PDB file of C-alpha atoms and ligand atoms in Angstrom:
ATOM      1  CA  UNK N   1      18.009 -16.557  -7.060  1.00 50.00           C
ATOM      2  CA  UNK N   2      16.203 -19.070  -4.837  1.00 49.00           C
ATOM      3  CA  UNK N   3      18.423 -21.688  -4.003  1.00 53.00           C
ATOM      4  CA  UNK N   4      16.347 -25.051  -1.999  1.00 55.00           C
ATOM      5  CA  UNK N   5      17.513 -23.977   1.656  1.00 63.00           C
ATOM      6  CA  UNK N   6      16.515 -20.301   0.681  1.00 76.00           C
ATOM      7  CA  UNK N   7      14.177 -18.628   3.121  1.00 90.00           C
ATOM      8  CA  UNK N   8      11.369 -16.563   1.281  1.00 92.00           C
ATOM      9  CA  UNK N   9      11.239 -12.837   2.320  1.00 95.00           C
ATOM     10  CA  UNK N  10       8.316 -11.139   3.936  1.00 98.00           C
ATOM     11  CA  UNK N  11       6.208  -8.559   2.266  1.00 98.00           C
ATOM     12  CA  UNK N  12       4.852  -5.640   4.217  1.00 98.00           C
ATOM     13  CA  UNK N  13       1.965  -3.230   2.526  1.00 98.00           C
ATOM     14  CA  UNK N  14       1.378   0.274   3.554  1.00 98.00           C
ATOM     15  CA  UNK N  15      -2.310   1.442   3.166  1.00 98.00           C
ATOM     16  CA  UNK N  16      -4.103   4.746   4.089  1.00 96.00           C
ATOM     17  CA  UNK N  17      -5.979   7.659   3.001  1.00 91.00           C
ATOM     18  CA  UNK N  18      -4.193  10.707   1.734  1.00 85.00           C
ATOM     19  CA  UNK N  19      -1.693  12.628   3.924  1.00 85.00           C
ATOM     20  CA  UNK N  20      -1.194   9.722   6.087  1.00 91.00           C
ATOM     21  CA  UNK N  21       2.677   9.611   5.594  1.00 93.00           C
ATOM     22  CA  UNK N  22       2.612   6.692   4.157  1.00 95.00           C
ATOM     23  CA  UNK N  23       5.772   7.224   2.388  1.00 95.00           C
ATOM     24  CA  UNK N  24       7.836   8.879   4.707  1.00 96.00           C
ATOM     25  CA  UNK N  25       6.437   5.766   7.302  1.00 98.00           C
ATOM     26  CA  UNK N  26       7.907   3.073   4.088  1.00 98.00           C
ATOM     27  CA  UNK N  27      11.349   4.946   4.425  1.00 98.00           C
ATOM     28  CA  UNK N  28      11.891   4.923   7.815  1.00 98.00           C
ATOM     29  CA  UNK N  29      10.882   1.720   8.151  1.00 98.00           C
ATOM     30  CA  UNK N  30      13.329   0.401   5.169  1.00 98.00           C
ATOM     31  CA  UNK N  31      15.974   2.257   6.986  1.00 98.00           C
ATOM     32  CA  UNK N  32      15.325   0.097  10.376  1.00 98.00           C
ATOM     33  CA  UNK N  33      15.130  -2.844   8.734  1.00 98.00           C
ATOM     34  CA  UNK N  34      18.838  -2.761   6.996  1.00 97.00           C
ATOM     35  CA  UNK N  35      19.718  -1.256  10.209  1.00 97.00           C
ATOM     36  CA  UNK N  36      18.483  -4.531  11.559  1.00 96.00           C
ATOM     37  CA  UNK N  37      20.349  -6.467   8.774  1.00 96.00           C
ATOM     38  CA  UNK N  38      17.603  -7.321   6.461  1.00 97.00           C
ATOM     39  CA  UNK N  39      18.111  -6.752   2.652  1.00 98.00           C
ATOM     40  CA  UNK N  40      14.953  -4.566   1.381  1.00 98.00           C
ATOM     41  CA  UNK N  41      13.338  -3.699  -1.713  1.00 98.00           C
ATOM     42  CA  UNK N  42      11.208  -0.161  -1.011  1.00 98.00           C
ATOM     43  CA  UNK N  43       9.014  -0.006  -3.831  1.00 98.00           C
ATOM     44  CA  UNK N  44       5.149   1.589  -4.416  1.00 97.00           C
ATOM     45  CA  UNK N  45       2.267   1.458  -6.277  1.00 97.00           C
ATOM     46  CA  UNK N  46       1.050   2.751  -8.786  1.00 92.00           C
ATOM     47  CA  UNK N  47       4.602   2.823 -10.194  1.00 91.00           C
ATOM     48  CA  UNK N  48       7.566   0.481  -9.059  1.00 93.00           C
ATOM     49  CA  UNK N  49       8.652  -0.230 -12.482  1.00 97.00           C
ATOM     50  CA  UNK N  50       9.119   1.996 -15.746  1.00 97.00           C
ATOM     51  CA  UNK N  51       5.687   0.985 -17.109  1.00 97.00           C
ATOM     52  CA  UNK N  52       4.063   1.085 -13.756  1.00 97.00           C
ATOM     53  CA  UNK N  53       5.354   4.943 -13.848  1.00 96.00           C
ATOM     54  CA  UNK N  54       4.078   5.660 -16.948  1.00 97.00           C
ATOM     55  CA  UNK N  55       0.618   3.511 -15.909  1.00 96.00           C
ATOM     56  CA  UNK N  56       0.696   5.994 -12.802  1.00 95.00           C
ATOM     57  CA  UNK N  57       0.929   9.799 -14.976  1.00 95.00           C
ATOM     58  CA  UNK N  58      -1.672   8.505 -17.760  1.00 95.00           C
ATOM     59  CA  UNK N  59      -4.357   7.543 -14.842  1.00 94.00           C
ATOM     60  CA  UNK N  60      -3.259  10.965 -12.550  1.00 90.00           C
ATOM     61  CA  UNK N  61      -3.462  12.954 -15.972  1.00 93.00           C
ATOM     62  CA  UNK N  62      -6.598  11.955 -17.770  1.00 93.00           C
ATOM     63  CA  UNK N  63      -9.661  10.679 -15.908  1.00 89.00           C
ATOM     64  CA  UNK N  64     -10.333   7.108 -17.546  1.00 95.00           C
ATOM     65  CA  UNK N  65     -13.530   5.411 -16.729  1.00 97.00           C
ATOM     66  CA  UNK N  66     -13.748   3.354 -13.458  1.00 98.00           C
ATOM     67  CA  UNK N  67     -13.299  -0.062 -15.623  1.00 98.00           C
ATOM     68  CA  UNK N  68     -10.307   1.685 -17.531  1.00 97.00           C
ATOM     69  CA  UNK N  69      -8.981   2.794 -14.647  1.00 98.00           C
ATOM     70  CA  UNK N  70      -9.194  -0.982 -12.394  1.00 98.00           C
ATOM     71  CA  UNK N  71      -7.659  -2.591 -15.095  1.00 98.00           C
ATOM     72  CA  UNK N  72      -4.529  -0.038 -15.836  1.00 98.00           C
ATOM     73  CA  UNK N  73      -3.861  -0.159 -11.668  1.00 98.00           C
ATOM     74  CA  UNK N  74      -3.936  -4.220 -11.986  1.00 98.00           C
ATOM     75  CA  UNK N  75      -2.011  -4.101 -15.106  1.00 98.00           C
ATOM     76  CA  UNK N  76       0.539  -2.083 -13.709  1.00 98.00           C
ATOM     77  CA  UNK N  77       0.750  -4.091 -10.430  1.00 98.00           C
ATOM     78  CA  UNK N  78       0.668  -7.386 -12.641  1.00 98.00           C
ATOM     79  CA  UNK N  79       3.831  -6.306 -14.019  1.00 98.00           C
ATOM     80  CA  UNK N  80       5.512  -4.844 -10.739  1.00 98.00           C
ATOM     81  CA  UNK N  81       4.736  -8.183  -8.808  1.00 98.00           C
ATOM     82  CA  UNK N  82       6.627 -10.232 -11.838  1.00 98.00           C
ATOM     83  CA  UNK N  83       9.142  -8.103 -12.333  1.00 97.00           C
ATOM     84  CA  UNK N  84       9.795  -6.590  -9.122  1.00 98.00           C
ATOM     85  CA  UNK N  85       8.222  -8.030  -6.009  1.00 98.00           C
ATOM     86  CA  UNK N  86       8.007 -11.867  -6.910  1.00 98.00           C
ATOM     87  CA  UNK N  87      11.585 -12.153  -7.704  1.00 98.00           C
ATOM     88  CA  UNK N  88      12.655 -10.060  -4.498  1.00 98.00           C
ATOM     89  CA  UNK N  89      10.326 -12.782  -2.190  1.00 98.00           C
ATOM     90  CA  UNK N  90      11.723 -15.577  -3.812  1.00 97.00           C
ATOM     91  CA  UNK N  91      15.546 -14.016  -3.747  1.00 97.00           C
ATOM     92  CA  UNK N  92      15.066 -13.760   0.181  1.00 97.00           C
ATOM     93  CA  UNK N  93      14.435 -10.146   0.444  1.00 98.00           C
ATOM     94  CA  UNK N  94      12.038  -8.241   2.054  1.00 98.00           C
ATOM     95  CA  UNK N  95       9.709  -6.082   0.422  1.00 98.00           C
ATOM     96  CA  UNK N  96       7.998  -2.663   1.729  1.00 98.00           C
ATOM     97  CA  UNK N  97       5.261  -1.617  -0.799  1.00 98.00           C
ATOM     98  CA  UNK N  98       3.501   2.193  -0.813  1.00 98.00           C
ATOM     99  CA  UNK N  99      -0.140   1.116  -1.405  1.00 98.00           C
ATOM    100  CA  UNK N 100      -0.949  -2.290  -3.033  1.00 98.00           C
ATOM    101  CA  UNK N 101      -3.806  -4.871  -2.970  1.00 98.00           C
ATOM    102  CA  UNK N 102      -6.206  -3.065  -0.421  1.00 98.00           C
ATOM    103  CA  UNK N 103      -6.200   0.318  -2.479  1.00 98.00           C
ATOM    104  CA  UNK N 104      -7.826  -1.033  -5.391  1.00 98.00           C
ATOM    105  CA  UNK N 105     -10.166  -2.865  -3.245  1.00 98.00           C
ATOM    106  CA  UNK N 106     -10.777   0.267  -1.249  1.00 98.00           C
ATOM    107  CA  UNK N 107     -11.093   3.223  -4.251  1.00 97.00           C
ATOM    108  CA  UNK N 108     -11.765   0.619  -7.418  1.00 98.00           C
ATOM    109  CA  UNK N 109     -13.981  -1.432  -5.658  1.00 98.00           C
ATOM    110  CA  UNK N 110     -15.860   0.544  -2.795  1.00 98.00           C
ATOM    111  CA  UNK N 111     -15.623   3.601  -4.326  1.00 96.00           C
ATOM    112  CA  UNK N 112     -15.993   3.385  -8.167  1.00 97.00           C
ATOM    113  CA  UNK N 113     -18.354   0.494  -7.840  1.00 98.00           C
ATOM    114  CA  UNK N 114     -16.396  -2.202  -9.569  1.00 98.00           C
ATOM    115  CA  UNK N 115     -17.635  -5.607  -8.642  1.00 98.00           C
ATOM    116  CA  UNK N 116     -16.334  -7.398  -5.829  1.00 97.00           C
ATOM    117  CA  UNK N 117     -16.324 -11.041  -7.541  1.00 98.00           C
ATOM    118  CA  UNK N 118     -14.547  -9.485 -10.754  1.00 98.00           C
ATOM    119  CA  UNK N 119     -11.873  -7.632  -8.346  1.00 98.00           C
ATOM    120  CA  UNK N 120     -11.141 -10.742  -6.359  1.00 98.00           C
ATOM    121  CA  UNK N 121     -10.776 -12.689  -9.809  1.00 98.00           C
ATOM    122  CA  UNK N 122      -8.660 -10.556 -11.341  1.00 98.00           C
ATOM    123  CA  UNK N 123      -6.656  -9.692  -7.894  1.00 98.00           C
ATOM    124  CA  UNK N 124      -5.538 -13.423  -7.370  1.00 98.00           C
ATOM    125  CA  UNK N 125      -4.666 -13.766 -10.995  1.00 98.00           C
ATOM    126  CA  UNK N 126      -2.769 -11.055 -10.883  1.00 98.00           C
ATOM    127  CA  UNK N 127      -1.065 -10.947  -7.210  1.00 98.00           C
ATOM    128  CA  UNK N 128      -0.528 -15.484  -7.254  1.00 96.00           C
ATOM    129  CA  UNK N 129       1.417 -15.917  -3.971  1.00 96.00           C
ATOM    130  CA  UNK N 130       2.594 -11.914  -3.910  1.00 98.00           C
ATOM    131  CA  UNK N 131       0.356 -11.557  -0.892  1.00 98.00           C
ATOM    132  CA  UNK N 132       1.450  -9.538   1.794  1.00 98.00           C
ATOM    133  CA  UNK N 133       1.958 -10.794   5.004  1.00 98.00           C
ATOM    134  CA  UNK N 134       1.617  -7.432   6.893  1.00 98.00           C
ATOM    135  CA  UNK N 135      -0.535  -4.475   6.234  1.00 98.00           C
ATOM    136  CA  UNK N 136      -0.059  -1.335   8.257  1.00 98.00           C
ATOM    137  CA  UNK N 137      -3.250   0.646   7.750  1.00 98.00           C
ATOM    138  CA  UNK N 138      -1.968   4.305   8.665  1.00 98.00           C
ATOM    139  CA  UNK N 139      -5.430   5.833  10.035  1.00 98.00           C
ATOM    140  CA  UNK N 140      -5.831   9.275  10.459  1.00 96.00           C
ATOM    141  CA  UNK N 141      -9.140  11.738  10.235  1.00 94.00           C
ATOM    142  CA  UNK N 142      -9.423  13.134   6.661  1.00 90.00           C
ATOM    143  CA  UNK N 143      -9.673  16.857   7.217  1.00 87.00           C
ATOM    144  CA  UNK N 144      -6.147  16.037   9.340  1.00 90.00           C
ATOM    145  CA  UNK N 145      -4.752  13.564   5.915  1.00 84.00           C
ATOM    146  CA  UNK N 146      -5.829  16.339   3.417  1.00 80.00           C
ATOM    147  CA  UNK N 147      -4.626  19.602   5.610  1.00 82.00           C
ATOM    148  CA  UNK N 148      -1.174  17.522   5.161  1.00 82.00           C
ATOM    149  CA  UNK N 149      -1.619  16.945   1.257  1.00 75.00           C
ATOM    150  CA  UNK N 150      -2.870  20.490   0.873  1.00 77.00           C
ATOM    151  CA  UNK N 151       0.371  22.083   2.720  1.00 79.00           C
ATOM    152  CA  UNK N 152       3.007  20.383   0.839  1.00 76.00           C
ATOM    153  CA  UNK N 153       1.220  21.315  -2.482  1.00 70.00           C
ATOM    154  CA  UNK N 154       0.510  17.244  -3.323  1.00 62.00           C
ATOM    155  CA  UNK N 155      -3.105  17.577  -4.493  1.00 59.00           C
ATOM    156  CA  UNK N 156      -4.092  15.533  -7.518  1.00 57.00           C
ATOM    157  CA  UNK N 157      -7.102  14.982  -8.753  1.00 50.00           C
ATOM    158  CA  UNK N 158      -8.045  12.788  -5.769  1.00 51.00           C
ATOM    159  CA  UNK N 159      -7.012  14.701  -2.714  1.00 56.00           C
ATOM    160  CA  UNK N 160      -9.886  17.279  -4.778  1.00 60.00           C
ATOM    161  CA  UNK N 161     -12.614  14.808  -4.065  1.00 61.00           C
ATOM    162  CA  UNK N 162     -15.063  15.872  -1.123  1.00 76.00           C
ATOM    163  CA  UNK N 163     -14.497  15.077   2.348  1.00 83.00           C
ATOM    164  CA  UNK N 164     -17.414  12.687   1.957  1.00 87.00           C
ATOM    165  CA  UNK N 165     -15.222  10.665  -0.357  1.00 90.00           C
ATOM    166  CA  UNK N 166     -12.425  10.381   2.106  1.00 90.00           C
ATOM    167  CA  UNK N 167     -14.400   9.630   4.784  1.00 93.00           C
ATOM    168  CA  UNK N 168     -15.423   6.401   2.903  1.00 95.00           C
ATOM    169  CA  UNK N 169     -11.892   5.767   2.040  1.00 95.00           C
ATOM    170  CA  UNK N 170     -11.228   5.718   5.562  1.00 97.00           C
ATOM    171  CA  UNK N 171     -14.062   3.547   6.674  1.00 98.00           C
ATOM    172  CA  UNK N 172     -13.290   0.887   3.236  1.00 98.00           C
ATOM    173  CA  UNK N 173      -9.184   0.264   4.823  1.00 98.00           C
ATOM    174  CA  UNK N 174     -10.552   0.106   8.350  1.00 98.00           C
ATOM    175  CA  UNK N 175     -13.406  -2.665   7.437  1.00 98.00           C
ATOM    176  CA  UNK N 176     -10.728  -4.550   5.401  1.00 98.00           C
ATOM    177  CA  UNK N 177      -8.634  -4.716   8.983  1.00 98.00           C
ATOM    178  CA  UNK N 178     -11.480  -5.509  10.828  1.00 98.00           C
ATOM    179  CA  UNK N 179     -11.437  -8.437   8.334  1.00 98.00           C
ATOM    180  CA  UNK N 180      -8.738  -9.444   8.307  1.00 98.00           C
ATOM    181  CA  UNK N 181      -7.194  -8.969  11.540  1.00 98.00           C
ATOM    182  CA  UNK N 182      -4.079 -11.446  11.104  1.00 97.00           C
ATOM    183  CA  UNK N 183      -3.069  -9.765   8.447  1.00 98.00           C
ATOM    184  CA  UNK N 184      -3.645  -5.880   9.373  1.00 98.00           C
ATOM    185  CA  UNK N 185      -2.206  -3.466  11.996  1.00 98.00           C
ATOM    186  CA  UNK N 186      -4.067   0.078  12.462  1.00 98.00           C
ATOM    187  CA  UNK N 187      -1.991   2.028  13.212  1.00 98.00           C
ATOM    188  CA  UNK N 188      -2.975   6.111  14.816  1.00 98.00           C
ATOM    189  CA  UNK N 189      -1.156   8.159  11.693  1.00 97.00           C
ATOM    190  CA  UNK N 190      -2.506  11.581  13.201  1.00 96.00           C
ATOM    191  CA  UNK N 191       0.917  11.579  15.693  1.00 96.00           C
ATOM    192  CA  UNK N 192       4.199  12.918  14.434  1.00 96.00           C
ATOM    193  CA  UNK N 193       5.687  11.128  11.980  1.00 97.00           C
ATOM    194  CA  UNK N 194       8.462   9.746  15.225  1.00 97.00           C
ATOM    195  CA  UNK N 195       5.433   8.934  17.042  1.00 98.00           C
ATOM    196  CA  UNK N 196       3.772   6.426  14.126  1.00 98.00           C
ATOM    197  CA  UNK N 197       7.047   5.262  13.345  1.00 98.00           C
ATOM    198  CA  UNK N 198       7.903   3.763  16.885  1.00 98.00           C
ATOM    199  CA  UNK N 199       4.307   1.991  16.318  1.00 98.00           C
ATOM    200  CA  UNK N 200       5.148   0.853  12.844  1.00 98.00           C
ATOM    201  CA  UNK N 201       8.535  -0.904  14.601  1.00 98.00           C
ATOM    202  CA  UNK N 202       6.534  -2.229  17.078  1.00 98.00           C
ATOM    203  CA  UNK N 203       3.994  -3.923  14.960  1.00 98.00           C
ATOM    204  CA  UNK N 204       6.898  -5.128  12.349  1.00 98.00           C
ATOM    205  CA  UNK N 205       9.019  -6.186  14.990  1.00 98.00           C
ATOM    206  CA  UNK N 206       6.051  -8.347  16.803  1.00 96.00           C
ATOM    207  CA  UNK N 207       5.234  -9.779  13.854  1.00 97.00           C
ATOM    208  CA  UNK N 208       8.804 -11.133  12.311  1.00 97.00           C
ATOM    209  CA  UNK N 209      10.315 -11.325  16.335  1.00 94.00           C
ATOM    210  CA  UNK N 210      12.849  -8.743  15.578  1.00 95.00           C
ATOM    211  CA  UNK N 211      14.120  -6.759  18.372  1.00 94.00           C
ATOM    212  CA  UNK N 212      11.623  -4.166  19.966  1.00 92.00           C
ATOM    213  CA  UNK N 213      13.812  -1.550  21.231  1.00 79.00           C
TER     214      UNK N 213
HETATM  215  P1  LIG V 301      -0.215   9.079  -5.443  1.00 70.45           P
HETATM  216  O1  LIG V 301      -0.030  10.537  -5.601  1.00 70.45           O
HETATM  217  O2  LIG V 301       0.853   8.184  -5.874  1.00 70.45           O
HETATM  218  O3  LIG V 301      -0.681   8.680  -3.993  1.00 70.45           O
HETATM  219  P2  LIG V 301      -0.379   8.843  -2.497  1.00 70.45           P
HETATM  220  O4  LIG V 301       0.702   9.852  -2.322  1.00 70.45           O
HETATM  221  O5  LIG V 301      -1.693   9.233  -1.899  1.00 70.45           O
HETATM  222  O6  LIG V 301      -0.008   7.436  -2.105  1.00 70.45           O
HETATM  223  O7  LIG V 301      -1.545   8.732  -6.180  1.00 70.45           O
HETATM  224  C1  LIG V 301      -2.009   7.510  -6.126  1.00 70.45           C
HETATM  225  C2  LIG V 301      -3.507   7.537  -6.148  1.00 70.45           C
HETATM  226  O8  LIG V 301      -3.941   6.334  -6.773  1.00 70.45           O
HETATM  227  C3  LIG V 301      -4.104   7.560  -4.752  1.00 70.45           C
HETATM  228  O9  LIG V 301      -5.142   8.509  -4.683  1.00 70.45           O
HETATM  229  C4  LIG V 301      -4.728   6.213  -4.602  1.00 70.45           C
HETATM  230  C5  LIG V 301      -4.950   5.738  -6.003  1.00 70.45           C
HETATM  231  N1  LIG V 301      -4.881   4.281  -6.189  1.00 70.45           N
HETATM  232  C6  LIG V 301      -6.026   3.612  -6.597  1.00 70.45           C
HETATM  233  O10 LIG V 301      -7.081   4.215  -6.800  1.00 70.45           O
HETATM  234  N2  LIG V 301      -5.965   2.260  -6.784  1.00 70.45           N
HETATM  235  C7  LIG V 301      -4.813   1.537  -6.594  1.00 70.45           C
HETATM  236  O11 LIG V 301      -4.803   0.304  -6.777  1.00 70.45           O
HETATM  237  C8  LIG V 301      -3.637   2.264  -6.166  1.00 70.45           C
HETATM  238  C9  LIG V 301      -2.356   1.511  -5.950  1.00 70.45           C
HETATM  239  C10 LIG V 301      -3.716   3.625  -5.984  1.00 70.45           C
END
């Protein structure tokens, strides 16, 4: 619980296309973190909470309509920041979150066409002060992001889109950093996973002046 002299934790977002390793790139960097002393929630959207995982199977299972679909991805993260991520902050933990804020601006919005005004609306009422404070965007060429997806047998009904499609994915996470440069890190995801990960320190650690080495 927050007490009055209880520092608020820092939230860190992982965004990126398919394949980019952003969940192998969450782990390791939860694993630094307690190695650097930090209590951590590692959590992910869609999912993070029972009905966030059952939120997640009915939109990867049935194809719901692109308003059906914005509205079940803010529903579920609605209920994963109050029961998850705002009580971590507030506790004085630090959260690490698979995909969040910028993928529904990214597929929802630039991709399935829902309006920008209505996402913003509904994204502050449903994120309030859940924002993150760093985003890594893990960038990596789509033909390299879905060659990954393909060989570990992860393809859903996204990672079937056309190349086209992930292009623009790529190009909608990259014009949100270019935007909004004090909040997001690039970061070159087509390395070895040891290789992204010593960037991913280095970026967290300039960012919260933790050690570097
Ligand atoms: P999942 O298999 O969990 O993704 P990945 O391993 O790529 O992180 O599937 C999640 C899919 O949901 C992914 O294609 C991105 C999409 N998505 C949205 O369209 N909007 C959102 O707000 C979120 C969180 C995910």
């Amino acid at each position: 619980m927050q007490g009055p002299n209880m520092a608020r934790g820092f939230f860190i977002t992982l965004e990126g296309g398919e394949g980019s390793g952003k969940s192998t790139q969450a782990r390791l960097l939860v694993e630094r973190l307690c190695a650097e002393g930090r209590d951590v929630l590692l959590t992910r959207e869609p999912g993070g909470t029972p009905l966030g995982e059952r939120i997640r199977e009915i939109i990867l299972s049935s194809r719901p309509s692109a308003d059906a679909e914005f509205l079940l991805f803010s529903a579920a993260r609605a209920e994963h920041v109050a029961s998850k991520i705002s009580p971590a902050l507030a506790g004085g933990r630090w959260v690490v979150c698979d995909r969040y804020l910028d993928s529904t601006r990214v597929y929802q919005g630039d991709l399935a066409g829902i309006d920008a005004g209505l996402l913003r609306t509904v994204e502050q009422h449903v994120v309030r002060t859940a924002r993150p404070n760093l985003t890594l965007i893990l960038d990596l060429p789509p033909e390299t992001g879905r060659a990954r997806a393909t060989a570990r047998g992860a393809l859903n009904r996204y990672d079937a889109e056309q190349m086209a499609y992930h292009e623009r994915i790529r190009e909608g996470f990259l014009a949100i950093a270019t935007t909004e440069p004090q909040r997001c890190t690039v970061i070159d995801a087509s390395r070895d996973a040891e290789a992204v990960a010593h960037d991913v320190w280095q970026a967290v650690a300039s960012r919260f002046a933790l050690p570097t080495g």
